[in-house]
Short mmCIF file of C-alpha atoms and ligand atoms in Angstrom, two decimals:
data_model
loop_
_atom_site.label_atom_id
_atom_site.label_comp_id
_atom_site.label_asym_id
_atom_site.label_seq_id
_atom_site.Cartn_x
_atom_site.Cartn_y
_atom_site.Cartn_z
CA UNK T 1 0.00 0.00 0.00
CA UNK T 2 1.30 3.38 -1.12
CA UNK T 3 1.55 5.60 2.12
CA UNK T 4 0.86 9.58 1.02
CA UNK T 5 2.54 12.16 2.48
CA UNK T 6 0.58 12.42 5.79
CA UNK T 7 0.44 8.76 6.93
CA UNK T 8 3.01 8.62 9.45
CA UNK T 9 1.11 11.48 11.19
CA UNK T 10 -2.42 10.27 10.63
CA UNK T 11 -1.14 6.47 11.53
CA UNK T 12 0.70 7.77 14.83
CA UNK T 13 -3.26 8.95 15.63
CA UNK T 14 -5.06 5.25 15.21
CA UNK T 15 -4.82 4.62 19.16
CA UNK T 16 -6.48 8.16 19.60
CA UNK T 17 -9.13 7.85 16.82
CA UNK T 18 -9.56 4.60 18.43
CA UNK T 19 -10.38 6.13 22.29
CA UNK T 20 -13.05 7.98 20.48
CA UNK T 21 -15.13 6.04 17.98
CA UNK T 22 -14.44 2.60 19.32
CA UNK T 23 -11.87 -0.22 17.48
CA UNK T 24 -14.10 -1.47 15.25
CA UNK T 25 -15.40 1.78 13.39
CA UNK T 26 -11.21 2.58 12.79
CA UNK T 27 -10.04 0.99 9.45
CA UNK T 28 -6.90 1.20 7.79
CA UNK T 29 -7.75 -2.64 6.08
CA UNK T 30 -6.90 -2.37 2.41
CA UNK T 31 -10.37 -3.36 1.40
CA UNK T 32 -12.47 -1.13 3.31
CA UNK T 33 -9.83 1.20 2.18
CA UNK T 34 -10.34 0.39 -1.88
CA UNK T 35 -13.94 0.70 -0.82
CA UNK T 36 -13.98 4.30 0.14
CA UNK T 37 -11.30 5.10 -2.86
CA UNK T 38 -14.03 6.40 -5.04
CA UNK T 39 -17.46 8.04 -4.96
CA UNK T 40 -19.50 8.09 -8.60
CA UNK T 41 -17.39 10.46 -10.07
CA UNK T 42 -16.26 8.94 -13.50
CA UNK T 43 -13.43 6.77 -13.05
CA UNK T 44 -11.18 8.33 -10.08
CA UNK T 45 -10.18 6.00 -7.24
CA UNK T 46 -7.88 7.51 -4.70
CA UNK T 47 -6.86 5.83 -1.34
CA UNK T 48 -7.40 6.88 2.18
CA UNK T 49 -4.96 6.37 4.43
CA UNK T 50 -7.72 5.50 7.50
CA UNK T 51 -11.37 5.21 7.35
CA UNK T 52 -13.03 6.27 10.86
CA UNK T 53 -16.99 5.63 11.44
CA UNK T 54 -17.93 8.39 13.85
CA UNK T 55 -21.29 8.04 15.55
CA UNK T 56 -21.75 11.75 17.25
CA UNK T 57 -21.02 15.23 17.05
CA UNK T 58 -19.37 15.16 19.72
CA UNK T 59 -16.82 12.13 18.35
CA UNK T 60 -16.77 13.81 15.05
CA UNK T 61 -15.40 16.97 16.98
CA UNK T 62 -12.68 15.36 18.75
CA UNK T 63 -11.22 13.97 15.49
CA UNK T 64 -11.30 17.16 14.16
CA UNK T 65 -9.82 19.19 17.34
CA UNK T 66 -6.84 15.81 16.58
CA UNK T 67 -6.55 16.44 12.69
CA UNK T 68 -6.23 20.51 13.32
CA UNK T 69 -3.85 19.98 15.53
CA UNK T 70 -1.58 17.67 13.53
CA UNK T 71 -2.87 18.86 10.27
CA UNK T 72 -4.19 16.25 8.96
CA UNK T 73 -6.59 16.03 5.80
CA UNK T 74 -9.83 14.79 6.47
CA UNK T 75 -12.44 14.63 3.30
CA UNK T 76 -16.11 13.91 4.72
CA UNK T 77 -18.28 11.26 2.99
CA UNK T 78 -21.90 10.43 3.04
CA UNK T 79 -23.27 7.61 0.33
CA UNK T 80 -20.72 8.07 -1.98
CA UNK T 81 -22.56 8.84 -5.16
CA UNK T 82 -21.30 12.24 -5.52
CA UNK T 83 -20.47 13.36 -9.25
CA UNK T 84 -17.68 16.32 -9.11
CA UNK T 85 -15.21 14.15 -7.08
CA UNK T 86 -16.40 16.20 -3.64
CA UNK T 87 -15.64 12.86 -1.31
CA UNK T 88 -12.58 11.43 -2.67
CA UNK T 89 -9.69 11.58 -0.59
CA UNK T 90 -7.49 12.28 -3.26
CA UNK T 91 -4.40 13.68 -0.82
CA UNK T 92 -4.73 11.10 1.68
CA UNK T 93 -5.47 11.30 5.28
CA UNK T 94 -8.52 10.37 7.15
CA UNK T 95 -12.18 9.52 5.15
CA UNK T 96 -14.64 9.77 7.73
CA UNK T 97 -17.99 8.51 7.05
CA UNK T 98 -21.57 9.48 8.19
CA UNK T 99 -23.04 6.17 7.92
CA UNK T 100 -23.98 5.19 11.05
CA UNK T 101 -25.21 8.63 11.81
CA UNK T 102 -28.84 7.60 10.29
CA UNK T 103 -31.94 8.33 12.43
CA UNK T 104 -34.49 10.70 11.47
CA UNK T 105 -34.74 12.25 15.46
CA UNK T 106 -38.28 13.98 14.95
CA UNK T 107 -41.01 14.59 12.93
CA UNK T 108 -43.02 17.53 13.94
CA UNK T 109 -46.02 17.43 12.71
CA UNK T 110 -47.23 20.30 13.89
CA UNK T 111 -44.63 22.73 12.82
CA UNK T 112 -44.18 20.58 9.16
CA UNK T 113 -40.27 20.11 9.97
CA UNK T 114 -38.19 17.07 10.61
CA UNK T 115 -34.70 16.74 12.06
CA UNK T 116 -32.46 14.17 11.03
CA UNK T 117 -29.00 13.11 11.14
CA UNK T 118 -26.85 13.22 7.91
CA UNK T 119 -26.47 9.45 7.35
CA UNK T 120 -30.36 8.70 6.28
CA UNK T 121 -30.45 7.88 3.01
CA UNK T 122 -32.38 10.46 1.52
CA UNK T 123 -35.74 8.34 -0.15
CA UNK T 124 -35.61 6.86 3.77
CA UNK T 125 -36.58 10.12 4.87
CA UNK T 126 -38.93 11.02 2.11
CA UNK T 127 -40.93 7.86 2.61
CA UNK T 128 -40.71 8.51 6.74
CA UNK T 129 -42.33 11.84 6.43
CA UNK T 130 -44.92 10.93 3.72
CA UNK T 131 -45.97 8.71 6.10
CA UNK T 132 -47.59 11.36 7.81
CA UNK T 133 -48.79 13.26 4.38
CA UNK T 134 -45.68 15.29 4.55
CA UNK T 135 -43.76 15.97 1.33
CA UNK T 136 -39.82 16.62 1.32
CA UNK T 137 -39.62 17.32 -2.13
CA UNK T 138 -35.85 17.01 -3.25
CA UNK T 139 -34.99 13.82 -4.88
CA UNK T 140 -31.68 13.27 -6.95
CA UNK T 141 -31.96 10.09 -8.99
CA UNK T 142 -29.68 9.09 -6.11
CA UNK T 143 -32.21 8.69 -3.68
CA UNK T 144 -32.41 5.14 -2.89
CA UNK T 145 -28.52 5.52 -2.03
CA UNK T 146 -27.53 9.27 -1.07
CA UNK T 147 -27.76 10.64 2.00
CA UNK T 148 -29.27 13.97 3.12
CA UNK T 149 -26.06 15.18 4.63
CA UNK T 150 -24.85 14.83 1.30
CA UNK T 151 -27.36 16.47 -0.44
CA UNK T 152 -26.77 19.58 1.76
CA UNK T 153 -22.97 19.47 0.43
CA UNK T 154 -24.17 19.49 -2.62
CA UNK T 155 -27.16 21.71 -2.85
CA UNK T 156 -28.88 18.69 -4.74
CA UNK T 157 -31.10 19.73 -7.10
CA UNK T 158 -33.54 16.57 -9.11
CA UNK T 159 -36.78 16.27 -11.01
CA UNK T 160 -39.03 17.90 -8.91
CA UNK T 161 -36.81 21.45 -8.47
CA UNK T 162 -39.00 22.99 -11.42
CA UNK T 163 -41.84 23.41 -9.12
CA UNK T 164 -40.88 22.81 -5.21
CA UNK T 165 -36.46 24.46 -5.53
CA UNK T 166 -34.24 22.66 -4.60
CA UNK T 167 -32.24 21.37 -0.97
CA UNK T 168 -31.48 24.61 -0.08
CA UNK T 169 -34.95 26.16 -0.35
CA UNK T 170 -35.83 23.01 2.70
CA UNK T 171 -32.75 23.97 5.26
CA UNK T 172 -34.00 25.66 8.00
CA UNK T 173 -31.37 24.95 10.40
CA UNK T 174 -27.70 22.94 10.89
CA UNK T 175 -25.72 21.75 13.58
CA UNK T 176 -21.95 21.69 12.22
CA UNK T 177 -18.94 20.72 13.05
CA UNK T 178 -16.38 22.85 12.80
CA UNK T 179 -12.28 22.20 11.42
CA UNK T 180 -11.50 23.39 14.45
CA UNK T 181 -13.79 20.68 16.65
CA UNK T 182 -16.80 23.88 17.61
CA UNK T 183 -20.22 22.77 17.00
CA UNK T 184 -22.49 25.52 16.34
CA UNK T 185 -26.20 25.64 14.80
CA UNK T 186 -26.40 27.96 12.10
CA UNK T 187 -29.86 29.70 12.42
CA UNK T 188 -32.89 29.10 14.11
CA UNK T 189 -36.05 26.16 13.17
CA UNK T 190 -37.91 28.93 11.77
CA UNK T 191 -39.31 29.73 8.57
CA UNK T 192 -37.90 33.48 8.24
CA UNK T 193 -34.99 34.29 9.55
CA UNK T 194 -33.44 38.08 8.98
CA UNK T 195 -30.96 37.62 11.86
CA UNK T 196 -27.67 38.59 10.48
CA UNK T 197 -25.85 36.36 8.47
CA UNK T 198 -27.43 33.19 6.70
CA UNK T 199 -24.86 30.59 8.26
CA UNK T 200 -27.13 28.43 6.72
CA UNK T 201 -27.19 28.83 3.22
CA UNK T 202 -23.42 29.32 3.31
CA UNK T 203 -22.90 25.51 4.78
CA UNK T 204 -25.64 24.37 2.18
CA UNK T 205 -23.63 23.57 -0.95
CA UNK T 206 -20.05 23.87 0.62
CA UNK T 207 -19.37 20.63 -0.76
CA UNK T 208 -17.79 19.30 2.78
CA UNK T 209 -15.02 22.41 3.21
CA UNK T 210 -16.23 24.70 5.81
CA UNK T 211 -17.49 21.83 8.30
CA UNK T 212 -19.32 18.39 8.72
CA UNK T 213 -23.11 19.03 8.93
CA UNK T 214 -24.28 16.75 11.86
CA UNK T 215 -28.47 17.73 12.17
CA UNK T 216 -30.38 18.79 10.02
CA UNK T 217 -33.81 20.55 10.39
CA UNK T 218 -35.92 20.80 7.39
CA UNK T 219 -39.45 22.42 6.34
CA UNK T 220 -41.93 20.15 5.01
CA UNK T 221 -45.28 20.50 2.83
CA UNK T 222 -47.92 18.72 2.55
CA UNK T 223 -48.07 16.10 0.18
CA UNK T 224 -49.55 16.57 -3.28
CA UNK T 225 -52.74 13.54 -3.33
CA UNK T 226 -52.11 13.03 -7.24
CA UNK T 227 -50.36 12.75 -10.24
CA UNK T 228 -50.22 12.94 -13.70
CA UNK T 229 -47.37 11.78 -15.99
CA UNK T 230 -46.94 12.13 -19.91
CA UNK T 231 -43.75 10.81 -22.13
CA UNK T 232 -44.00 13.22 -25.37
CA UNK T 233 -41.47 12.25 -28.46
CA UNK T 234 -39.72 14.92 -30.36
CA UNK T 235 -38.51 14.88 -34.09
CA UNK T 236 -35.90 17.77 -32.90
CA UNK T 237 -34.43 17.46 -29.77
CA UNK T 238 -33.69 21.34 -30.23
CA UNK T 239 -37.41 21.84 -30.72
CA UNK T 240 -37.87 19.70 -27.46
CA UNK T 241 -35.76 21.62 -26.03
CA UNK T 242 -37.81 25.31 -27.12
CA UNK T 243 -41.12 23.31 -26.23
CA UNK T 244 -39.92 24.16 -22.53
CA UNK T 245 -39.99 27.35 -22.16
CA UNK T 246 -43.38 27.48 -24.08
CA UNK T 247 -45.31 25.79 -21.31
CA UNK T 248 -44.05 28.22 -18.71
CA UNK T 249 -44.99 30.96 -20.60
CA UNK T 250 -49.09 29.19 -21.62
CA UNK T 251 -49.25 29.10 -17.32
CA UNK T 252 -48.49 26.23 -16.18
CA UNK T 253 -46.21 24.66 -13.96
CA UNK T 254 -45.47 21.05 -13.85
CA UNK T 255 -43.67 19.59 -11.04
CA UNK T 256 -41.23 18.01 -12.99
CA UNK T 257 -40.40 18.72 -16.74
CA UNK T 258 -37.27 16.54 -17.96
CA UNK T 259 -35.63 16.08 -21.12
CA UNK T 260 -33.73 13.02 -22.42
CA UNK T 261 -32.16 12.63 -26.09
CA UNK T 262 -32.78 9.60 -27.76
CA UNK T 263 -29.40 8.10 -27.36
CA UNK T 264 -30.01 8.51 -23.23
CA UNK T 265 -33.61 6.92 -23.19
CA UNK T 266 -32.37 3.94 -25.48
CA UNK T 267 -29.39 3.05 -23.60
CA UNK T 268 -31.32 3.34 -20.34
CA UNK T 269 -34.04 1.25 -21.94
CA UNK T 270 -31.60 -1.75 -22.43
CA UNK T 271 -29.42 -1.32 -19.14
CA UNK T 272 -32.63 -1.90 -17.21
CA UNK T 273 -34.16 -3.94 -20.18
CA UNK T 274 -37.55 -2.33 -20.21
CA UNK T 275 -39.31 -1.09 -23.42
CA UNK T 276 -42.26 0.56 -22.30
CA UNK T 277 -42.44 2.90 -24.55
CA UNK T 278 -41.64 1.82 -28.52
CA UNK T 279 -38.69 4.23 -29.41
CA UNK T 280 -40.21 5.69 -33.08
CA UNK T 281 -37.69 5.98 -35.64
CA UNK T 282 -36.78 9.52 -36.36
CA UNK T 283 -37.36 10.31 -32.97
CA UNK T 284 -34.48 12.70 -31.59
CA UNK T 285 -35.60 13.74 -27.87
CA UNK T 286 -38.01 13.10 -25.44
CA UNK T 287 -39.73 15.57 -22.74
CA UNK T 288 -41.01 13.24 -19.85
CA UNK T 289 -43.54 15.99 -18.17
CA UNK T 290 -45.59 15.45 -14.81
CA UNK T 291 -48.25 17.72 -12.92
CA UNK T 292 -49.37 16.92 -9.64
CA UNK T 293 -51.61 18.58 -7.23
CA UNK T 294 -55.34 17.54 -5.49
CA UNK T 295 -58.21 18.25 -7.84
CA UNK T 296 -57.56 14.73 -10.53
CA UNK T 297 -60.15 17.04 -12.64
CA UNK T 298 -57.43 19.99 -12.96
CA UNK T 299 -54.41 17.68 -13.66
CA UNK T 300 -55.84 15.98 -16.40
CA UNK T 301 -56.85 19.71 -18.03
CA UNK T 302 -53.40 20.76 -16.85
CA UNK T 303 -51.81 18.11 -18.47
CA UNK T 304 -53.74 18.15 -21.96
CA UNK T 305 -53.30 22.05 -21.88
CA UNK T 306 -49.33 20.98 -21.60
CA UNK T 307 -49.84 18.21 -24.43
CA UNK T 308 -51.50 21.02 -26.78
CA UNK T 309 -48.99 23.54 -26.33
CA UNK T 310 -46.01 20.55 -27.01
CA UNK T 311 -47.86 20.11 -30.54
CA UNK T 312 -46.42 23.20 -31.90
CA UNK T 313 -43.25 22.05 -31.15
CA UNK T 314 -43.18 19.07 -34.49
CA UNK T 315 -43.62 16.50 -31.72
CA UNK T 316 -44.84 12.73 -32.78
CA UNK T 317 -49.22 12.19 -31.91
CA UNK T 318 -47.75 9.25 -29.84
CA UNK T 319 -47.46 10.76 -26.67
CA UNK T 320 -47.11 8.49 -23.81
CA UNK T 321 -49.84 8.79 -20.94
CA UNK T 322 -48.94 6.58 -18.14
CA UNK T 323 -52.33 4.74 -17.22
CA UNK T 324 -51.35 3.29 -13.59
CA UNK T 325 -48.71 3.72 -10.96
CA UNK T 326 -46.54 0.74 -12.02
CA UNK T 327 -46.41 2.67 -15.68
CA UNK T 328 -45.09 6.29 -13.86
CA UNK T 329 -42.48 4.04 -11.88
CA UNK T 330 -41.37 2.44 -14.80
CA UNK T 331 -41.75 6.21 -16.40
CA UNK T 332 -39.57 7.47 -13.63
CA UNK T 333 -37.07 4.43 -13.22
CA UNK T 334 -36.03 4.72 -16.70
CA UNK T 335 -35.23 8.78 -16.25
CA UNK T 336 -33.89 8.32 -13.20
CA UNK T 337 -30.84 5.15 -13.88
CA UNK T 338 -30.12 6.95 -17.67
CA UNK T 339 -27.00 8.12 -15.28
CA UNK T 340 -25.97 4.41 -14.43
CA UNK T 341 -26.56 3.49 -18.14
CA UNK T 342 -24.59 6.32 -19.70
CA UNK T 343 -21.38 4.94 -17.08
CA UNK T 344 -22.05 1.46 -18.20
CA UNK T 345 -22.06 2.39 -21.78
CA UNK T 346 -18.73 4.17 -22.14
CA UNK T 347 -16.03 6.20 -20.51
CA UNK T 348 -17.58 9.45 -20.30
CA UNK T 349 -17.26 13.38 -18.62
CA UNK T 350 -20.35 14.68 -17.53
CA UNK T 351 -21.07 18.73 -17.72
CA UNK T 352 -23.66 19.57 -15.43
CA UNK T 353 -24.91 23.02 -17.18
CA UNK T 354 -27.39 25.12 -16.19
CA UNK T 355 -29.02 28.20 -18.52
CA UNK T 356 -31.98 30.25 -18.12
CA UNK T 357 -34.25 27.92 -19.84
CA UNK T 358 -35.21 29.88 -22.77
CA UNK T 359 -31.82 29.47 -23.78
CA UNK T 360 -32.24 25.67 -23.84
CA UNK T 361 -31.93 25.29 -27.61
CA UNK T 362 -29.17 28.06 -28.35
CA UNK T 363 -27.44 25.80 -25.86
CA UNK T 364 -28.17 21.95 -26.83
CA UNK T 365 -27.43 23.25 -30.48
CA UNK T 366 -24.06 24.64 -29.51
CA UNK T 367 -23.14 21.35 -27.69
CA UNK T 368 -23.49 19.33 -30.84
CA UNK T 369 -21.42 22.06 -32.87
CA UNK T 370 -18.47 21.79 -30.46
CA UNK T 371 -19.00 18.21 -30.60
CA UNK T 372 -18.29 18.26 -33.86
CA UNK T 373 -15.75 20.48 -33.85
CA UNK T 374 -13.58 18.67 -31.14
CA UNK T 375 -14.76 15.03 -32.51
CA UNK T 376 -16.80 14.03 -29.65
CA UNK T 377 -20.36 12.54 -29.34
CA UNK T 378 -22.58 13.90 -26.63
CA UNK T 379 -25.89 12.39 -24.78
CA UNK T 380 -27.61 14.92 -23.36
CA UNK T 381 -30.47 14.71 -20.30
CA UNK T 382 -31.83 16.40 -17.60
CA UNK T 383 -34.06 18.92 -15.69
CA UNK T 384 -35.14 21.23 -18.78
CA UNK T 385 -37.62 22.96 -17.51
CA UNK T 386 -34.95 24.25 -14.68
CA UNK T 387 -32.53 24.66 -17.73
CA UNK T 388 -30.33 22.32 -16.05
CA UNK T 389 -28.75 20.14 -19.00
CA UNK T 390 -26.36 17.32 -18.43
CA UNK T 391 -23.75 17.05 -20.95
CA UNK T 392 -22.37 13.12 -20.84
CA UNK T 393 -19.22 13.51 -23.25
CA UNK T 394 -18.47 10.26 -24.36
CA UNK T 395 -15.55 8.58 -24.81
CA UNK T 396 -16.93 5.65 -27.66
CA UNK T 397 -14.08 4.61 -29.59
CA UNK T 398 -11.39 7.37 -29.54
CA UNK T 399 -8.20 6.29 -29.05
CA UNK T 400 -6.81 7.81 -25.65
CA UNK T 401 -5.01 10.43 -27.62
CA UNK T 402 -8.37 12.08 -29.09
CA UNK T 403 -9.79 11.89 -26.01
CA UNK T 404 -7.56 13.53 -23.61
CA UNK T 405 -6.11 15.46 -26.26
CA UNK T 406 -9.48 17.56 -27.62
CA UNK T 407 -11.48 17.41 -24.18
CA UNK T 408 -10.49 19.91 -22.08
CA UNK T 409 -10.68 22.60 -24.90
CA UNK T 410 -14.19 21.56 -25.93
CA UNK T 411 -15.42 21.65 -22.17
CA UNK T 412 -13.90 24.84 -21.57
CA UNK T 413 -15.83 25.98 -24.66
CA UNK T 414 -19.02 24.05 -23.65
CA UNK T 415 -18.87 26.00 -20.09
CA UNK T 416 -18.10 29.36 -22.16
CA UNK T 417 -20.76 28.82 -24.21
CA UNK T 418 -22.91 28.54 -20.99
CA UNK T 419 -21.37 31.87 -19.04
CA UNK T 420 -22.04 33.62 -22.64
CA UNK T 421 -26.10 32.59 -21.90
CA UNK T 422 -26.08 33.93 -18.71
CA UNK T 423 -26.22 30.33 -17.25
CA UNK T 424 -23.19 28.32 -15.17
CA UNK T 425 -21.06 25.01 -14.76
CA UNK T 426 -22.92 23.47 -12.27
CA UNK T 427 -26.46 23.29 -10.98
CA UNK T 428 -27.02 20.11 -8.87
CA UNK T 429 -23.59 17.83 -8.81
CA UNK T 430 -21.09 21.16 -7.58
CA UNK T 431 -17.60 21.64 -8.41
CA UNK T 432 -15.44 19.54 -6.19
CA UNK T 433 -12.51 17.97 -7.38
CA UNK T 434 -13.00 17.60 -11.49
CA UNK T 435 -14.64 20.92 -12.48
CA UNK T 436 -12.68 23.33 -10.13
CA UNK T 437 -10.21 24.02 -13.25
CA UNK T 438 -13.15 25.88 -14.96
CA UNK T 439 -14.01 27.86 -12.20
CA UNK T 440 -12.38 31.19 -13.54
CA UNK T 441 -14.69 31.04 -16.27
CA UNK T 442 -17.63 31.77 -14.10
CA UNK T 443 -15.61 34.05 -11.16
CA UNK T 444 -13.29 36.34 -11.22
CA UNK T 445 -10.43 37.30 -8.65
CA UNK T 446 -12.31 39.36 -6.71
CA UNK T 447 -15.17 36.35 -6.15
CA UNK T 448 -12.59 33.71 -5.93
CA UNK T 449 -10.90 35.81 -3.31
CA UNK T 450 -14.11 35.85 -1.63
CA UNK T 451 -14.52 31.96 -1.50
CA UNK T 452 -10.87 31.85 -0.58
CA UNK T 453 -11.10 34.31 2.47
CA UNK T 454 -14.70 32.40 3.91
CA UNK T 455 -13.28 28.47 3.70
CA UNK T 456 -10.39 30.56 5.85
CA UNK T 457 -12.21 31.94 8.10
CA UNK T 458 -13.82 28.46 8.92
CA UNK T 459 -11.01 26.25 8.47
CA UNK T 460 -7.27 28.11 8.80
CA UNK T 461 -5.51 25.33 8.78
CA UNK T 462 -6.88 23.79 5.31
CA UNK T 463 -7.40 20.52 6.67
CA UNK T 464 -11.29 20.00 5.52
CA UNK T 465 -11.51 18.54 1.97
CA UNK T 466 -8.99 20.98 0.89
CA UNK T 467 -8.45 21.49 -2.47
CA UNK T 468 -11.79 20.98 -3.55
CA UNK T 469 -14.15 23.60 -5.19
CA UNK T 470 -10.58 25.13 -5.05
CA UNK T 471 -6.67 24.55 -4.92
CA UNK T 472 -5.62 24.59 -1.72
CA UNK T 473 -3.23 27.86 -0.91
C1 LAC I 501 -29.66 12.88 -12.87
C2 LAC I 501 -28.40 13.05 -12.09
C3 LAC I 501 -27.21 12.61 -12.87
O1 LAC I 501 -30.28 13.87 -13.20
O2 LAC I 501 -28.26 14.34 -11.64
O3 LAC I 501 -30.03 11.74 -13.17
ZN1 ZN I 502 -29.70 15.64 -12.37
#
């Protein structure tokens, strides 16, 4: 096993780690080790050099107060299905896992807020609360597997954003740890807050470098009673794509509005080998588009007000009304593993772009002309009607020259294209480890400066997943 630079130190620490979180949640055995090596992100692996298990706050604090004093790194992780790189411990050190910090602590009912620990995967907590008709609307197609605490890292984003925002429109409240072992809560369980500084919002998609979120108090709503859900086939995935902004502007708002070339929906159609719908030929795009509410009456006019304004947009008379709710799973499973099959499919580098959605086309159409120009194919999906378009660059056959040698550039030109639209590099999956190198193109000195100065403030001696989002000083 290849030591990094800060083994001895971190290894000289076992005994101590060991005092707090007990033997058997202190691993430095190779497999556990390999295990924690990599997160979703593409095809990084990078070793730890321990892996601890904390259960507490309290435990997690006196690692920390340990690792600040001996500087060492320490890269938080929650289910590991992060897609910028944010939990890989690519310099070493200590990996310290929320996993067995996983019980919701309380529903209240009364207020419409529930408080939870980081390590409940997030559909856990969805499914607790709805339970008692309470909706917690955020659900990355990692839901079965992430973990809230994650999705506060990451400001997670999903399907159902277009209508009901996204993570950080649910955090009320966070109890932290921070580098320097102080737990603090950041605000208050309330649902305004004007009280100086939003501590809050500033730990909510810090991607794990100003402290390790231990609580968690979010707002709820009350859960919608129905749904509707239509799959509607485009000729032009561009004119998909300009279909989008169209139904905003007729009225409506449907609670999720997602777009998938054809390329995504038939590769996700065999990885999960499910054909539900028949894939037309000369079909280019599909907009998978779902209302919900509690009048059945108004969805169904919602939704064939939404399937008359589509019509302008040269889409096929074969639109795809799912009849039952084993159809809108199968609806949903497909959009939600095109991810997984897109991995299994190729080597690949996914842009996770985000435009005002008007913009859409100009945006989908420039993607295909650098494409060309750099030699690359593209499958495109995602959340359209947020204007939140994932870019899946695809490796196919080019030799490892073409590929590394033409990639960067077209990226950089993809993410300039975005800036140009008034859009960014990253609306859900954050910056991390692999995007940081474009970060320029969206900030400029005096911003990064900014960023620079606050993960400072919080964390002087750079020991909490440093060098992500940025390079460390
Ligand atoms: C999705 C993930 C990749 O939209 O964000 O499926
Ligand atoms: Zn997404």
């Amino acid at each position: 096993m290849l030591l990094t630079p800060d083994a001895p130190s971190v290894l000289q620490q076992l005994d101590a780690f060991r005092a707090i979180v007990g033997s058997d949640y202190v691993s430095v055995d190779p497999e556990v080790l390999a295990h924690y090596a990599s997160d979703e992100t593409e095809d990084l692996h990078y070793l730890p050099d321990v892996v601890l298990k904390p259960r507490t706050a309290e435990e997690i604090s006196a690692i920390l107060k340990i690792c600040n004093e001996h500087r060492i790194l320490v890269t938080p992780r929650g289910g590991g299905t992060g897609l910028s790189g944010g939990a890989l411990p690519h310099l070493g050190g200590v990996l310290l896992s929320t996993e067995r910090m996983n019980s919701i602590l309380e529903i209240d009912e009364r207020n419409g807020q529930v408080t939870t620990e980081p390590g409940v995967i997030t559909e856990v907590l969805q499914s607790a609360v709805r339970e008692r008709g309470l909706f917690y609307p955020p659900d990355p197609s990692s839901r079965g597997t992430c973990f809230i605490g994650g999705n506060i890292a990451e400001n997670s984003g999903g399907p159902k954003a277009v209508k009901y925002g996204v993570v950080k429109d649910y955090v009320l409240n966070l109890e932290v740890v921070l580098p320097t072992g102080d737990i603090i809560w950041t605000g208050a369980n309330v649902l305004k807050n004007a009280t100086g500084y939003n501590l809050t919002q500033l730990v909510v998609g810090s991607e794990g470098t100003l402290g390790i979120v231990t609580k968690i108090v979010l707002r709820l709503i009350p859960h919608p009673r129905y749904d509707l859900l239509m799959l509607v086939p485009f000729r032009s995935a561009e004119q998909a794509c300009a279909a989008v902004s169209a139904v905003f502007q007729a009225g409506y708002t449907p609670s999720a509005l997602e777009f998938m070339e054809r390329d995504a929906l038939e590769w996700v159609m065999r990885f999960v080998d499910d054909s539900i719908v028949p894939l037309e030929e000369g079909i280019a795009a599909h907009l998978l588009i779902e209302v919900d509410g509690n009048d059945p009456d108004v969805l169904m006019k919602e939704l064939e007000g939404i399937a008359g304004i589509v019509q302008g947009f040269d889409c096929s008379e074969n639109i795809f009304f799912a009849e039952d709710a084993q159809q809108k799973e199968q609806l949903w499973k497909l959009r939600r593993r095109v991810g997984e099959a897109v991995k299994a499919n190729s080597i690949y580098k996914e842009e996770d772009t985000v435009v005002p959605r008007a913009e859409l086309p100009v945006l989908l159409q420039g993607v295909k002309a650098i494409g060309s120009k750099y030699g690359f194919h593209s499958v495109c999906y995602g959340h359209a009607g947020d204007g939140n378009l994932h870019v899946n660059i695809i490796k196919g056959d080019l030799s490892d020259e073409a590929w590394n040698g033409s990639l960067k550039e077209g990226i950089r030109e993809i993410f300039q294209l975005v800036k140009q639209l008034g859009g960014t590099i990253s609306g859900e999956h954050g910056i991390g480890l692999v995007q940081k190198e474009y970060l320029p193109i969206v900030f400029d000195a005096v911003q990064l400066q900014l960023m620079r100065g606050i993960k400072r403030l919080f964390d002087p001696n750079n020991i909490l997943n440093p060098g992500k989002i940025f390079d460390s000083e």
